[in-house]
CSV table of C-alpha atoms in Angstrom, one decimal:
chain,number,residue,atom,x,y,z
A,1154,UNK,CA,73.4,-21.7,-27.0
A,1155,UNK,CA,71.1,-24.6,-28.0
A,1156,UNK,CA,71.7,-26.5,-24.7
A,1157,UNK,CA,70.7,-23.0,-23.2
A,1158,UNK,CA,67.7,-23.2,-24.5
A,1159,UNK,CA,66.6,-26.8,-24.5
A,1160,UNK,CA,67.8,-26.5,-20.2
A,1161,UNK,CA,65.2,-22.8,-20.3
A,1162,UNK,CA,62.4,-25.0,-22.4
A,1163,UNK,CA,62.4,-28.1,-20.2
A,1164,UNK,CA,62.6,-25.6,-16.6
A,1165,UNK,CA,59.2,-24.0,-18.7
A,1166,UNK,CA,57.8,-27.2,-19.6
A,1167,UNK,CA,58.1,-28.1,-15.9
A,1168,UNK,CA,56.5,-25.2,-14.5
A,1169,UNK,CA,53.6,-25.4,-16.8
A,1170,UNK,CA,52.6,-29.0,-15.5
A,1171,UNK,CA,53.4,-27.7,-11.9
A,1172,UNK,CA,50.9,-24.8,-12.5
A,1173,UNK,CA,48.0,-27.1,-14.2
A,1174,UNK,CA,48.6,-29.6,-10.7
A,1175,UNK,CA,48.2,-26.3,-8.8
A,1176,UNK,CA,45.0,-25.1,-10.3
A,1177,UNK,CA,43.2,-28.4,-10.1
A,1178,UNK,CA,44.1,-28.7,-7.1
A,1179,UNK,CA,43.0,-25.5,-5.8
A,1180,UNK,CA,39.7,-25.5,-8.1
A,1181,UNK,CA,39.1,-28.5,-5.7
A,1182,UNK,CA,39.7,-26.7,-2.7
A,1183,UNK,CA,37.2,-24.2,-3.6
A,1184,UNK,CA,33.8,-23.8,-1.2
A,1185,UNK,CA,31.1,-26.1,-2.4
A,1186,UNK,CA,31.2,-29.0,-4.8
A,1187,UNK,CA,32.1,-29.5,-8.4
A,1188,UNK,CA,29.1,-30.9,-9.1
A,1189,UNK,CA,26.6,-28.2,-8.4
A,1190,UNK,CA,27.8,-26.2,-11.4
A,1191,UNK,CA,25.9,-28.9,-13.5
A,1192,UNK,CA,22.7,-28.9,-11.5
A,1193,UNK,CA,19.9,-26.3,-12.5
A,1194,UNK,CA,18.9,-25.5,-8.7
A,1195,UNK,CA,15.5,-25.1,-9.7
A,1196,UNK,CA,14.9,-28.4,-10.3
A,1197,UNK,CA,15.3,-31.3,-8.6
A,1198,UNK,CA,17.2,-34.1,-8.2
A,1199,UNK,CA,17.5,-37.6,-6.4
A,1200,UNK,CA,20.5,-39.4,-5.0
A,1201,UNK,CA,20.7,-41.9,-7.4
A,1202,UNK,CA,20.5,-39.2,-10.1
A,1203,UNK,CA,23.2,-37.4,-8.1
A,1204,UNK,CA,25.7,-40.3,-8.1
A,1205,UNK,CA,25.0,-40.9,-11.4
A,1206,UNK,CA,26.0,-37.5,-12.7
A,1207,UNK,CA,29.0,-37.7,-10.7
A,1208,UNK,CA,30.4,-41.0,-12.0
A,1209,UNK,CA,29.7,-39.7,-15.5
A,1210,UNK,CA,32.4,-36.6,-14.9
A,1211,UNK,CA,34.4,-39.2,-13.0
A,1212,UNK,CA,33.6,-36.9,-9.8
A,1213,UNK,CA,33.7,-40.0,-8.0
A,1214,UNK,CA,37.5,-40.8,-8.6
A,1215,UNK,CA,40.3,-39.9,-6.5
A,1216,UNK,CA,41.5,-36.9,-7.1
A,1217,UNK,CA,45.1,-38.2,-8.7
A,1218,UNK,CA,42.9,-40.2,-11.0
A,1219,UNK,CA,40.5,-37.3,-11.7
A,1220,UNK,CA,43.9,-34.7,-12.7
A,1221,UNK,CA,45.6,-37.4,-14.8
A,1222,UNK,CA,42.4,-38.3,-16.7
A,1223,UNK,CA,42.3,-34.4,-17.2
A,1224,UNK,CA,45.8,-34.2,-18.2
A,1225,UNK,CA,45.5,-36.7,-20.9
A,1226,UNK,CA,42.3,-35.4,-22.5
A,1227,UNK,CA,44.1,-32.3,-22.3
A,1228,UNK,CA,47.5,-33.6,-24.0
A,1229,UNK,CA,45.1,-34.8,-26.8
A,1230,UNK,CA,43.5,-31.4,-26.6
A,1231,UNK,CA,39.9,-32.3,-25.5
A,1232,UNK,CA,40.0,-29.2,-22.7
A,1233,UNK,CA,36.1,-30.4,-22.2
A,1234,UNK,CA,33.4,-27.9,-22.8
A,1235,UNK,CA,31.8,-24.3,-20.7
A,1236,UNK,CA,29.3,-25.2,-18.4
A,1237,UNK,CA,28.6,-21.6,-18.7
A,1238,UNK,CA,27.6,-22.0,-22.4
A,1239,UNK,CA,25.5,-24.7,-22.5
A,1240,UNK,CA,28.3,-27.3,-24.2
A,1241,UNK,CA,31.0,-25.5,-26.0
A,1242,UNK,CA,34.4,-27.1,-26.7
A,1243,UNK,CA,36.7,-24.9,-24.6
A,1244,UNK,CA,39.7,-24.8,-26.3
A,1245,UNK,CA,37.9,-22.8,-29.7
A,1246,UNK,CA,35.8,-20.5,-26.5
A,1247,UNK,CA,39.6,-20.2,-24.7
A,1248,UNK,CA,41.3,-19.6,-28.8
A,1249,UNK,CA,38.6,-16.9,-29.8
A,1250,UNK,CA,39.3,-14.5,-26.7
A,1251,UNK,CA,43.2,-14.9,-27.4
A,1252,UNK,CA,42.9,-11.7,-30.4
A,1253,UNK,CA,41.6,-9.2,-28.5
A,1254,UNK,CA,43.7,-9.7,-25.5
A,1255,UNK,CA,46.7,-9.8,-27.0
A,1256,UNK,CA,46.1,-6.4,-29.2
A,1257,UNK,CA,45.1,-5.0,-25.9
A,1258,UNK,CA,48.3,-6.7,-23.9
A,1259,UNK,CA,50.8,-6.0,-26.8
A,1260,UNK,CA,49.9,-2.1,-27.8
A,1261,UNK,CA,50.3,-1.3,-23.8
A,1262,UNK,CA,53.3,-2.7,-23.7
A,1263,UNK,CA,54.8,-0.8,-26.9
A,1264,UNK,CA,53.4,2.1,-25.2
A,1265,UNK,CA,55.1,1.3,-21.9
A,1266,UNK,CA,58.3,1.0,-23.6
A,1267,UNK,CA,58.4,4.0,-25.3
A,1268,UNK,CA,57.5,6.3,-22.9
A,1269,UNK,CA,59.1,4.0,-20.2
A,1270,UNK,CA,62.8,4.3,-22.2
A,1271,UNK,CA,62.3,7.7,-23.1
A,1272,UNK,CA,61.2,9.0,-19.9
A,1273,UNK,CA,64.1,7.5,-17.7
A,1274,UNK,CA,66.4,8.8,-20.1
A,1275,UNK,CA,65.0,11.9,-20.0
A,1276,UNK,CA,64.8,11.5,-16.5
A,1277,UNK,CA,68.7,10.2,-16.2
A,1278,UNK,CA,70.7,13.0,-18.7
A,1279,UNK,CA,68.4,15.8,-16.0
A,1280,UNK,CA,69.0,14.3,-12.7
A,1281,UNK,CA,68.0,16.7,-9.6
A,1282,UNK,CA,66.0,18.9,-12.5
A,1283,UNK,CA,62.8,19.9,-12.0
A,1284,UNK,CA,62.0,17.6,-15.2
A,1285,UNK,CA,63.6,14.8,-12.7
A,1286,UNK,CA,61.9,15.2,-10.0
A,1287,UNK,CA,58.5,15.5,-12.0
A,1288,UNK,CA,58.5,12.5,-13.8
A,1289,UNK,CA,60.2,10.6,-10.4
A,1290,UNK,CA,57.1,11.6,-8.7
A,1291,UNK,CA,54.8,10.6,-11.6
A,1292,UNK,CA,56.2,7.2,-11.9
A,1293,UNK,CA,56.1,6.4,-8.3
A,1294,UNK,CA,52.3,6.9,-8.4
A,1295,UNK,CA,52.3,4.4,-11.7
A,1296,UNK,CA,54.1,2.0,-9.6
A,1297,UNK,CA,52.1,2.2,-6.7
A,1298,UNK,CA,48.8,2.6,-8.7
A,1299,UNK,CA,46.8,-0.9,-9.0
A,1300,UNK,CA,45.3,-1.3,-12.8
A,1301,UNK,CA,41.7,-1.7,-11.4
A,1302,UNK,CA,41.6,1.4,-9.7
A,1303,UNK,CA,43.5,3.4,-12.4
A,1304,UNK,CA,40.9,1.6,-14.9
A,1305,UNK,CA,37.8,3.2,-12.2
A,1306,UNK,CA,39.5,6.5,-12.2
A,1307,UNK,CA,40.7,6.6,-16.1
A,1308,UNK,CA,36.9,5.6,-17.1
A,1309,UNK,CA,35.6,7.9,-15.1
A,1310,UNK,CA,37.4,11.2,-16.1
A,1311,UNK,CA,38.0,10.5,-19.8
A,1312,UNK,CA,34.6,8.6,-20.4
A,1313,UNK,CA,32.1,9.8,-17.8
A,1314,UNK,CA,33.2,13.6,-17.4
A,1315,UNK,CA,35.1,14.6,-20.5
A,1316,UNK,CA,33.7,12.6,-22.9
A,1317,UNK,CA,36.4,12.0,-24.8
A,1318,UNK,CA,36.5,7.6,-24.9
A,1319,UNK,CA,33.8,5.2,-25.3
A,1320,UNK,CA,33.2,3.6,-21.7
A,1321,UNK,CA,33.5,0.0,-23.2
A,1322,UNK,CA,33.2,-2.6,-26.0
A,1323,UNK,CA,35.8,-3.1,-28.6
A,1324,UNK,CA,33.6,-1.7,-31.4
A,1325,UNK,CA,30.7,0.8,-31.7
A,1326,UNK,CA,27.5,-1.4,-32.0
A,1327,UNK,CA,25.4,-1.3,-35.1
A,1328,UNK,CA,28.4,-0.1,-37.1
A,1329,UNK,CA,30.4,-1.7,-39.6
A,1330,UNK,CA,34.2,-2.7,-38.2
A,1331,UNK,CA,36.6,0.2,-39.2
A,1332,UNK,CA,40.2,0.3,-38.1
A,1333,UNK,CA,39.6,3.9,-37.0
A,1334,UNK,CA,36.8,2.8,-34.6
A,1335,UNK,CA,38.8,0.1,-33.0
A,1336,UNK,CA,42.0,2.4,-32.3
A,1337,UNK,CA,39.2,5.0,-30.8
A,1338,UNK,CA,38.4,1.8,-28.3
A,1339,UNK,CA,41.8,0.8,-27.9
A,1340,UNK,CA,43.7,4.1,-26.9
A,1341,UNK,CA,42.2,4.4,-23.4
A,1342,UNK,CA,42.0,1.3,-22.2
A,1343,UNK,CA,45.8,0.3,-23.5
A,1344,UNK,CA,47.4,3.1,-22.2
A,1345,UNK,CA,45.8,2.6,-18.6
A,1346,UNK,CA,47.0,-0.5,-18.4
A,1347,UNK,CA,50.5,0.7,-19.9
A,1348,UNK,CA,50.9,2.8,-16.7
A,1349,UNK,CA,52.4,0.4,-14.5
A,1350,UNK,CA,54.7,-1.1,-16.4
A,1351,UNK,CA,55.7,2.0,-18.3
A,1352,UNK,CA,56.7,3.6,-14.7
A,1353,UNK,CA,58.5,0.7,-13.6
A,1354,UNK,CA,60.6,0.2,-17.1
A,1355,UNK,CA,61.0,4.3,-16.6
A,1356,UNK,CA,63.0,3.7,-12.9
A,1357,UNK,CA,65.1,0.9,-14.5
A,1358,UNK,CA,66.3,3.0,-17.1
A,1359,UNK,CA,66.7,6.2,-15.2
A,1360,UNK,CA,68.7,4.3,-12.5
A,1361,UNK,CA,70.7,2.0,-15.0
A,1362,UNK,CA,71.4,4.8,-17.4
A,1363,UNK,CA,73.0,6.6,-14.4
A,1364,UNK,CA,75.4,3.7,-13.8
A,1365,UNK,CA,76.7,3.8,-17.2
A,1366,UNK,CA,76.9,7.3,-17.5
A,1367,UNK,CA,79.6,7.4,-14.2
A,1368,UNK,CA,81.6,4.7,-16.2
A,1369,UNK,CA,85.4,5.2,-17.4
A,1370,UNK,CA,84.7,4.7,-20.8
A,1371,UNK,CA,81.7,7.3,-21.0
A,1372,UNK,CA,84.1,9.7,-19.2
A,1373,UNK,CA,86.5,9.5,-21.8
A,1374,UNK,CA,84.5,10.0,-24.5
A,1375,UNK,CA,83.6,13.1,-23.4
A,1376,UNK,CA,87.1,14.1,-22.6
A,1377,UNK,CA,87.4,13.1,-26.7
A,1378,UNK,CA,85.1,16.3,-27.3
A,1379,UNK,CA,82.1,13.8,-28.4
A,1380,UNK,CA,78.8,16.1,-28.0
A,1381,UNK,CA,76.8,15.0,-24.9
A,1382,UNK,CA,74.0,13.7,-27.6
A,1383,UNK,CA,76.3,11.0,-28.7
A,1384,UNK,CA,77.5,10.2,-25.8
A,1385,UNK,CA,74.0,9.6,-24.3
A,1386,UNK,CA,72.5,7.5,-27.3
A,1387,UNK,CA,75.5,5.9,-28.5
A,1388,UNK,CA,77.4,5.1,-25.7
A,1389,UNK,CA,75.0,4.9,-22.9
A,1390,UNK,CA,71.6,4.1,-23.7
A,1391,UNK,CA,72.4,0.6,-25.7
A,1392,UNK,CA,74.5,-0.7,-22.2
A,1393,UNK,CA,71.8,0.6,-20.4
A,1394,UNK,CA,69.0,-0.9,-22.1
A,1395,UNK,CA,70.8,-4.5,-21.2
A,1396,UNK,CA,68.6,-4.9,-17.4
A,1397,UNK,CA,65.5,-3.1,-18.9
A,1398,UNK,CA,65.1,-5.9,-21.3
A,1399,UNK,CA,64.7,-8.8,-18.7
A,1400,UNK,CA,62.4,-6.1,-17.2
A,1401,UNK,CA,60.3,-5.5,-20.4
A,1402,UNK,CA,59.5,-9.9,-20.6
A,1403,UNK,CA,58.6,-9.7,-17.0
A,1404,UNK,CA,55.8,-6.9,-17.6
A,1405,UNK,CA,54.1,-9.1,-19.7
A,1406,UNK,CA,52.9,-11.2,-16.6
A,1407,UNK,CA,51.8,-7.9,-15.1
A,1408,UNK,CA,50.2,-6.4,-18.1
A,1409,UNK,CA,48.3,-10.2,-18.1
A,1410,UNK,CA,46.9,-9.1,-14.9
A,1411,UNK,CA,46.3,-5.9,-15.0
A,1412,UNK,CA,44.5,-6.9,-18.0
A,1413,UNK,CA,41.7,-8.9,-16.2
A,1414,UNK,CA,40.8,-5.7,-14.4
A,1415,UNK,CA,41.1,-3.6,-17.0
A,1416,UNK,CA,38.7,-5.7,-19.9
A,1417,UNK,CA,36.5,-6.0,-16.9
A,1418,UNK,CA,36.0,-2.4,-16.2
A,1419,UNK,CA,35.6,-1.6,-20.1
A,1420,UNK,CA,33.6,-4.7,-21.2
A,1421,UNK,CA,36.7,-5.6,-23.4
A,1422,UNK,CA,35.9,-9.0,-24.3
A,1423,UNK,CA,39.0,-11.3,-24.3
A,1424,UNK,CA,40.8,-13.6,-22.3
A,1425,UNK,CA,40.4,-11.6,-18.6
A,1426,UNK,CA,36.4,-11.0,-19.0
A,1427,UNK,CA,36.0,-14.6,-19.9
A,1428,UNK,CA,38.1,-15.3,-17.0
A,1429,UNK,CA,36.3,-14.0,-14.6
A,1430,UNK,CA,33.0,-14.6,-15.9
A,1431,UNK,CA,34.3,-18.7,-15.2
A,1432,UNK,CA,35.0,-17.9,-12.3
A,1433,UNK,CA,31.6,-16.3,-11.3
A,1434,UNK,CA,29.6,-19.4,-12.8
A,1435,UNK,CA,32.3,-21.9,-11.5
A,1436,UNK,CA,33.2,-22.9,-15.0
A,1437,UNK,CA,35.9,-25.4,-14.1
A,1438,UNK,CA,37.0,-26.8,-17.7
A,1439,UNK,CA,37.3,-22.6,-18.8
A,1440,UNK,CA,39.2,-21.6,-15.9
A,1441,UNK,CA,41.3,-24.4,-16.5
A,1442,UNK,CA,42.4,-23.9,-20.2
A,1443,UNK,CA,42.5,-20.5,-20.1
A,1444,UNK,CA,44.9,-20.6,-16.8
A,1445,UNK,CA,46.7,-22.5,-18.4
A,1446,UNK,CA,47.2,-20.8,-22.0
A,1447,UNK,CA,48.0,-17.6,-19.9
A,1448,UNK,CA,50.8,-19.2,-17.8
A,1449,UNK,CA,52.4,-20.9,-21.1
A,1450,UNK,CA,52.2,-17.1,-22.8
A,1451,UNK,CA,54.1,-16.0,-19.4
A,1452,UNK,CA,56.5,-18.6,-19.7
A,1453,UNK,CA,57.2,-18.7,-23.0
A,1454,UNK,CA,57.6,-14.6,-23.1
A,1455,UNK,CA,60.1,-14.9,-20.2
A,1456,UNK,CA,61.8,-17.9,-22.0
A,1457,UNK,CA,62.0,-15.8,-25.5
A,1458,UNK,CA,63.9,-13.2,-22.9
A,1459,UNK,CA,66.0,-15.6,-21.5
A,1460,UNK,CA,67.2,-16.2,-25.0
A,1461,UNK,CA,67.5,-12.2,-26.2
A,1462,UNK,CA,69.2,-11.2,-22.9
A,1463,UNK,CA,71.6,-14.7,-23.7
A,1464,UNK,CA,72.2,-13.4,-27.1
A,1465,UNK,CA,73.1,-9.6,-26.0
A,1466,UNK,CA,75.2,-11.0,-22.8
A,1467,UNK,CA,77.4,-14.5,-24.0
A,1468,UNK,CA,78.1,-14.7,-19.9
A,1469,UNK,CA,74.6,-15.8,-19.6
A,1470,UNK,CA,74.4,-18.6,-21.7
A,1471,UNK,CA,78.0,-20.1,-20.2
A,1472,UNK,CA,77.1,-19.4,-16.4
């Protein structure tokens, strides 16, 4: 099991350095130059002031040298500091956004679980039912549903025309933080982003439920005289649930991005507003770090999987 997990950790370590070489190298690639994002346009600027700037960022390096000057500031973690902000160390600016996300990310994803599981059970034990056919239909229009347009159309029924949600923010302004007020926040945007993910966990377990329930062993125990109810949920269900649990650590990297959309559309200010903000102003160090710091929480999610679905299934672990 260890030397399962130390070969999962190092394939992780290497993917992260693969993704930091492919995000400064496409920041790079972008339209325009690096070097306008430090230059107030308004002002302006000679040559010699120019180059001068540029050898100061080390702008004037090759580009090798400029990613493994990067990567060692970064090993030390000196991420540099937001243009955007007029000087602030990134990492703390990257760190402070982490909260928010994550109670965002983690209560749509409890969310898509339980109505995920419990809906392709449902969906399994009544196949070819109208209850079947109902929620089939519903989660195909989850699946196929992008987060940024269910995040338009979710704000706009439950917060424009009924009322019922704030539009955006995390906390009413001008009032002290209550737990209540944050949940009130919360429930809207969380569960629109659980909608994806919570219809794609629901067709895993529908059709994986289905397998095991035309297997020998559930056969017999209903030849036994065991009520269909045990059958289901003790015999079923936990063989079931083995494929929907790789499932449920890939959904993270989907509820990541579905995320940026979503705390862009309600104002929700963590890790995907920021994000995209960097982008906008061309905030290379941000962009950066916070790439980065979502593709270690992917990796180390689908590692921490890995090691579940190793522990569950021994075969893994000795493939």
């Amino acid at each position: 099991m260890l030397r399962y997990i130390a070969s999962r950790a190092g394939t992780g370590l290497f993917l992260l350095l693969a993704l930091s070489v492919l995000i400064f190298i496409m920041l790079r690639l972008t339209p325009g130059d690096p070097i306008d994002a430090y230059i107030n346009p308004t002002i302006p600027i000679g040559a010699a002031d120019l180059a001068a700037l540029r050898e100061r960022l080390g702008l004037d390096q090759p580009l090798p040298v400029q990613y493994f000057a990067w990567l060692a500031a970064a090993l030390s973690g000196d991420f540099g500091y937001s243009i955007q902000r007029g000087g602030v160390p990134v990492l703390p600016l990257v760190l402070s956004r982490v909260g928010p996300t994550v109670l965002l990310m983690f209560t749509a994803i409890a969310i898509s679980i339980v109505v995920g599981v419990s809906a392709g059970i449902i969906s399994a034990v009544r196949k070819n039912k109208a209850s079947d056919v109902g929620l089939s239909i519903v989660s195909f229009l989850g699946v196929s549903s992008p987060a940024f347009l269910t995040g338009l159309l979710g704000l706009y029924a439950f917060s424009v025309l009924l009322r019922w949600f704030p539009s955006g923010g995390m906390l009413t302004p001008g009032r002290p933080y209550s737990s209540l007020d944050l949940l009130y926040h919360l429930i809207l945007p969380a569960t629109l982003l659980s909608i994806a993910q919570g219809a794609l966990i629901m067709r895993y377990m529908r059709g994986s439920l289905l397998e095991v329930l035309s297997q020998d062993y559930v056969r017999t125990a209903r030849a036994k005289g065991v009520r269909e109810f045990w059958v289901v949920v003790k015999h079923a269900v936990r063989n079931a649930l083995l494929p929907v649990i790789t499932l449920i650590g890939s959904t993270i990297g989907g509820a990541i991005g579905g995320a940026i959309f979503i705390e862009s559309v309600f104002n929700w200010p963590g890790m995907g507003l920021l994000m995209i903000n960097a982008v906008t102003s061309r905030d290379y160090s941000v962009i950066m770090c916070a790439t980065l710091l979502t593709g270690a929480s992917v990796i180390l999610v689908n590692l921490l999987t890995d090691i579940a679905y190793a522990a569950v299934d021994p075969r893994i672990r000795n493939a």
